[in-house]
Amino acid sequence: MERKRIAEVLKMEVQQGSTVLVKGWVRTRRGNKRVQFIALNDGSTIHNLQIVADVERFGEESLKAVTTGACIRATGQLVPSQGQGQSVEMQADEIEVYGGADPATYPLQKKGHSLEYLREIAHLRPRTNTFGAIFRIRHQMAMAIHTFFHERGFLYVHTPIITGSDCEGAGQMFQVTTLNLYDLRKDENGSILYDRDFFGKQTGLTVSGQLEGELAAMGLGAIYTFGPTFRAENSNTPRHLAEFWMIEPEVAFYEIADNMQLAEDFIKYCVQWALDHSLDDLSFLNERFDRDLIERLNFVLKQPFVRLPYTEGIRVLEQAVANGKAFEFPIYWGADLAAEHERYLVEEHFKCPVILTDYPKEIKSFYMKQNDDGKTVRAMDVLFPKIGEIIGGSQREENYDRLVSRAKEMNVPEKDIWWYLDTRRFGTAPHSGFGLGFERLLLFVTGMANIRDVIPFPRTPNNAEF
């Protein structure tokens, strides 16, 4: 007999004599000396299938192994449910225990567990209702991303994970080497020699696929990347990971206005997809963690995103301070806005998502197109409620001389980006793109408060377990 997923079984219509086979993990078992009720879940849905086992038929001793956490195989008749919450249940004919779980040592007994505790047993987190819901939503968001770009003619490009370039210029890269770290050769200045290393040069794990994505866009037109990125940033905030996933579209012939519209359309598409494909899981998270979650998702769909120049944003924030608003970090033109400033603009002043544009060039990367005022660049950050910045992007500088000059100003060695500069020497064109941290999107869609809870196995300072 072919196994049915519980998500399918719960949607089936009861037919006389219909027998089904299910497999999964026991969430709970309760009952009395006559009948036992087993809640079974296989990860396909937030909902459990209730299996009714006659004690006289199975024997009290044989059912003792069917404990919380045990993995079982069950066959039986599908009948209308006598209880609330589901339309069908199974009257068990056979139950086989694949693997038991000792109640004395199984960490996920039927009681409340803190999210902090569950991070310590991340290998078992997917068995909980909370993380089953989160990881199913994570899957649906990945599907939404690929579908959005595929429907619009974008090509999915795989950019390198190992790279010799630091796209952000911040130097926070994890190094990749085959050198013997206990016997490093150095030159007369004390610098490590990499000539005998695997790649013959210093390399690290990528912080972004943007630069390589631009190369592809300048021949393929519209591309996107979706892959892991790495930042060796010693930050223990609820918004930072050392390993995370990024979505980075790059589009030839797009200027900043086109880029902003793409970002708004993309975010709204993903949010709508979540509501259309993950409503049961969202409803669970809405009830347990964030009572405003579904309302906030619908709010984002209905609101046009405000386009706000950075200079005007600073005026709004300065006026808020003048009116008595207290911020932890100071506000002045040229400041890199903190999350508290971003959230004020979104949650208190405009009460809708904001796309902040035209930042001072001193606080942005070398590759962003400079405006005619000589002070600002065509950058754009999409700011969201509860999150702050969720997308960062820009129109890229297509002028060769300006790009070279800006790279020198920011101490980016020309020898390291000669190939990037070549795209400005041969057939240059206006182009734009942005980056969306996948886990930041998931924070918004799930309503979770800590980024460690939307990725299966978080990598943070002093934590590379599992």
PDB file of N, CA, C and O in Angstrom, residues 15 32 104 110 126 132 196 221 224 237 258 276 299 303 336 338 343 346-348 350-351 436-437 451 458:
ATOM      1  N   GLN A  15     -14.546   7.422   2.548  1.00  0.00           N
ATOM      2  CA  GLN A  15     -15.276   6.448   1.736  1.00  0.00           C
ATOM      3  C   GLN A  15     -15.371   5.142   2.505  1.00  0.00           C
ATOM      4  O   GLN A  15     -14.451   4.759   3.226  1.00  0.00           O
ATOM      5  N   ASN A  32      -7.355   6.013  27.844  1.00  0.00           N
ATOM      6  CA  ASN A  32      -7.676   5.250  29.038  1.00  0.00           C
ATOM      7  C   ASN A  32      -7.421   3.771  28.774  1.00  0.00           C
ATOM      8  O   ASN A  32      -6.766   3.417  27.790  1.00  0.00           O
ATOM      9  N   ALA A 104      11.973   9.351  29.402  1.00  0.00           N
ATOM     10  CA  ALA A 104      12.842   9.905  30.441  1.00  0.00           C
ATOM     11  C   ALA A 104      13.944  10.787  29.869  1.00  0.00           C
ATOM     12  O   ALA A 104      14.483  11.649  30.562  1.00  0.00           O
ATOM     13  N   LYS A 110       5.721  16.846  25.931  1.00  0.00           N
ATOM     14  CA  LYS A 110       4.591  17.759  25.728  1.00  0.00           C
ATOM     15  C   LYS A 110       4.556  18.817  26.828  1.00  0.00           C
ATOM     16  O   LYS A 110       3.923  18.648  27.859  1.00  0.00           O
ATOM     17  N   PRO A 126      13.024  20.733  14.013  1.00  0.00           N
ATOM     18  CA  PRO A 126      12.012  20.532  12.971  1.00  0.00           C
ATOM     19  C   PRO A 126      10.821  19.677  13.407  1.00  0.00           C
ATOM     20  O   PRO A 126       9.792  19.670  12.732  1.00  0.00           O
ATOM     21  N   GLY A 132       8.335  23.416  12.473  1.00  0.00           N
ATOM     22  CA  GLY A 132       7.725  22.828  11.287  1.00  0.00           C
ATOM     23  C   GLY A 132       7.060  23.906  10.453  1.00  0.00           C
ATOM     24  O   GLY A 132       7.211  23.960   9.228  1.00  0.00           O
ATOM     25  N   ARG A 196      51.841  29.432  -2.781  1.00  0.00           N
ATOM     26  CA  ARG A 196      51.710  27.981  -2.707  1.00  0.00           C
ATOM     27  C   ARG A 196      50.326  27.537  -2.223  1.00  0.00           C
ATOM     28  O   ARG A 196      50.097  26.348  -2.021  1.00  0.00           O
ATOM     29  N   GLY A 221      21.100  40.276 -19.685  1.00  0.00           N
ATOM     30  CA  GLY A 221      20.001  41.232 -19.520  1.00  0.00           C
ATOM     31  C   GLY A 221      19.445  41.304 -18.129  1.00  0.00           C
ATOM     32  O   GLY A 221      19.588  42.314 -17.451  1.00  0.00           O
ATOM     33  N   TYR A 224      19.250  36.780 -11.631  1.00  0.00           N
ATOM     34  CA  TYR A 224      19.212  36.847 -10.171  1.00  0.00           C
ATOM     35  C   TYR A 224      20.059  35.728  -9.608  1.00  0.00           C
ATOM     36  O   TYR A 224      20.248  34.683 -10.236  1.00  0.00           O
ATOM     37  N   THR A 237      23.572  40.229  17.535  1.00  0.00           N
ATOM     38  CA  THR A 237      22.242  40.819  17.567  1.00  0.00           C
ATOM     39  C   THR A 237      21.216  39.832  17.017  1.00  0.00           C
ATOM     40  O   THR A 237      21.571  38.871  16.335  1.00  0.00           O
ATOM     41  N   ASP A 258      13.259  52.165 -11.848  1.00  0.00           N
ATOM     42  CA  ASP A 258      12.895  50.789 -12.218  1.00  0.00           C
ATOM     43  C   ASP A 258      13.264  49.819 -11.101  1.00  0.00           C
ATOM     44  O   ASP A 258      12.525  48.871 -10.807  1.00  0.00           O
ATOM     45  N   ASP A 276      -1.161  32.904   0.381  1.00  0.00           N
ATOM     46  CA  ASP A 276      -1.876  31.952  -0.480  1.00  0.00           C
ATOM     47  C   ASP A 276      -1.483  30.506  -0.208  1.00  0.00           C
ATOM     48  O   ASP A 276      -2.307  29.595  -0.369  1.00  0.00           O
ATOM     49  N   PHE A 299      -1.418  44.456   5.363  1.00  0.00           N
ATOM     50  CA  PHE A 299      -1.175  45.894   5.347  1.00  0.00           C
ATOM     51  C   PHE A 299      -0.112  46.248   4.300  1.00  0.00           C
ATOM     52  O   PHE A 299      -0.271  47.204   3.531  1.00  0.00           O
ATOM     53  N   GLN A 303      -0.496  48.835   0.800  1.00  0.00           N
ATOM     54  CA  GLN A 303       0.113  50.160   0.841  1.00  0.00           C
ATOM     55  C   GLN A 303       1.155  50.345  -0.253  1.00  0.00           C
ATOM     56  O   GLN A 303       2.055  49.526  -0.402  1.00  0.00           O
ATOM     57  N   ASP A 336      24.778  57.127   9.079  1.00  0.00           N
ATOM     58  CA  ASP A 336      24.216  55.872   8.595  1.00  0.00           C
ATOM     59  C   ASP A 336      23.080  55.511   9.540  1.00  0.00           C
ATOM     60  O   ASP A 336      23.310  55.248  10.723  1.00  0.00           O
ATOM     61  N   ALA A 338      20.326  54.113  11.951  1.00  0.00           N
ATOM     62  CA  ALA A 338      20.187  52.905  12.761  1.00  0.00           C
ATOM     63  C   ALA A 338      18.781  52.341  12.579  1.00  0.00           C
ATOM     64  O   ALA A 338      17.876  53.001  12.052  1.00  0.00           O
ATOM     65  N   ARG A 343      12.822  52.352  11.615  1.00  0.00           N
ATOM     66  CA  ARG A 343      11.508  51.915  12.075  1.00  0.00           C
ATOM     67  C   ARG A 343      10.609  53.094  12.433  1.00  0.00           C
ATOM     68  O   ARG A 343       9.386  53.020  12.265  1.00  0.00           O
ATOM     69  N   VAL A 346       9.007  54.242   9.223  1.00  0.00           N
ATOM     70  CA  VAL A 346       8.021  53.292   8.705  1.00  0.00           C
ATOM     71  C   VAL A 346       6.809  53.181   9.627  1.00  0.00           C
ATOM     72  O   VAL A 346       5.654  53.241   9.165  1.00  0.00           O
ATOM     73  N   GLU A 347       7.065  53.002  10.926  1.00  0.00           N
ATOM     74  CA  GLU A 347       5.997  52.626  11.851  1.00  0.00           C
ATOM     75  C   GLU A 347       5.259  53.817  12.456  1.00  0.00           C
ATOM     76  O   GLU A 347       4.069  53.714  12.766  1.00  0.00           O
ATOM     77  N   GLU A 348       5.963  54.947  12.611  1.00  0.00           N
ATOM     78  CA  GLU A 348       5.343  56.073  13.307  1.00  0.00           C
ATOM     79  C   GLU A 348       5.027  57.253  12.393  1.00  0.00           C
ATOM     80  O   GLU A 348       3.977  57.878  12.536  1.00  0.00           O
ATOM     81  N   PHE A 350       5.346  57.580   8.546  1.00  0.00           N
ATOM     82  CA  PHE A 350       4.608  57.317   7.308  1.00  0.00           C
ATOM     83  C   PHE A 350       3.583  56.198   7.461  1.00  0.00           C
ATOM     84  O   PHE A 350       2.634  56.110   6.692  1.00  0.00           O
ATOM     85  N   LYS A 351       3.814  55.305   8.426  1.00  0.00           N
ATOM     86  CA  LYS A 351       2.926  54.173   8.666  1.00  0.00           C
ATOM     87  C   LYS A 351       2.739  53.313   7.420  1.00  0.00           C
ATOM     88  O   LYS A 351       1.642  52.835   7.111  1.00  0.00           O
ATOM     89  N   LEU A 436      18.495  41.140  -1.162  1.00  0.00           N
ATOM     90  CA  LEU A 436      17.524  40.862  -0.103  1.00  0.00           C
ATOM     91  C   LEU A 436      18.034  39.705   0.733  1.00  0.00           C
ATOM     92  O   LEU A 436      18.268  38.607   0.212  1.00  0.00           O
ATOM     93  N   GLY A 437      18.237  39.927   2.016  1.00  0.00           N
ATOM     94  CA  GLY A 437      18.604  38.836   2.902  1.00  0.00           C
ATOM     95  C   GLY A 437      17.397  37.940   3.126  1.00  0.00           C
ATOM     96  O   GLY A 437      16.361  38.389   3.624  1.00  0.00           O
ATOM     97  N   ILE A 451      16.644  36.163  14.259  1.00  0.00           N
ATOM     98  CA  ILE A 451      16.999  35.584  12.967  1.00  0.00           C
ATOM     99  C   ILE A 451      17.509  34.150  13.091  1.00  0.00           C
ATOM    100  O   ILE A 451      17.453  33.374  12.132  1.00  0.00           O
ATOM    101  N   PRO A 458      21.664  27.820  12.634  1.00  0.00           N
ATOM    102  CA  PRO A 458      22.294  29.151  12.613  1.00  0.00           C
ATOM    103  C   PRO A 458      23.778  29.106  12.912  1.00  0.00           C
ATOM    104  O   PRO A 458      24.244  28.328  13.743  1.00  0.00           O
TER     105      PRO A 458
END
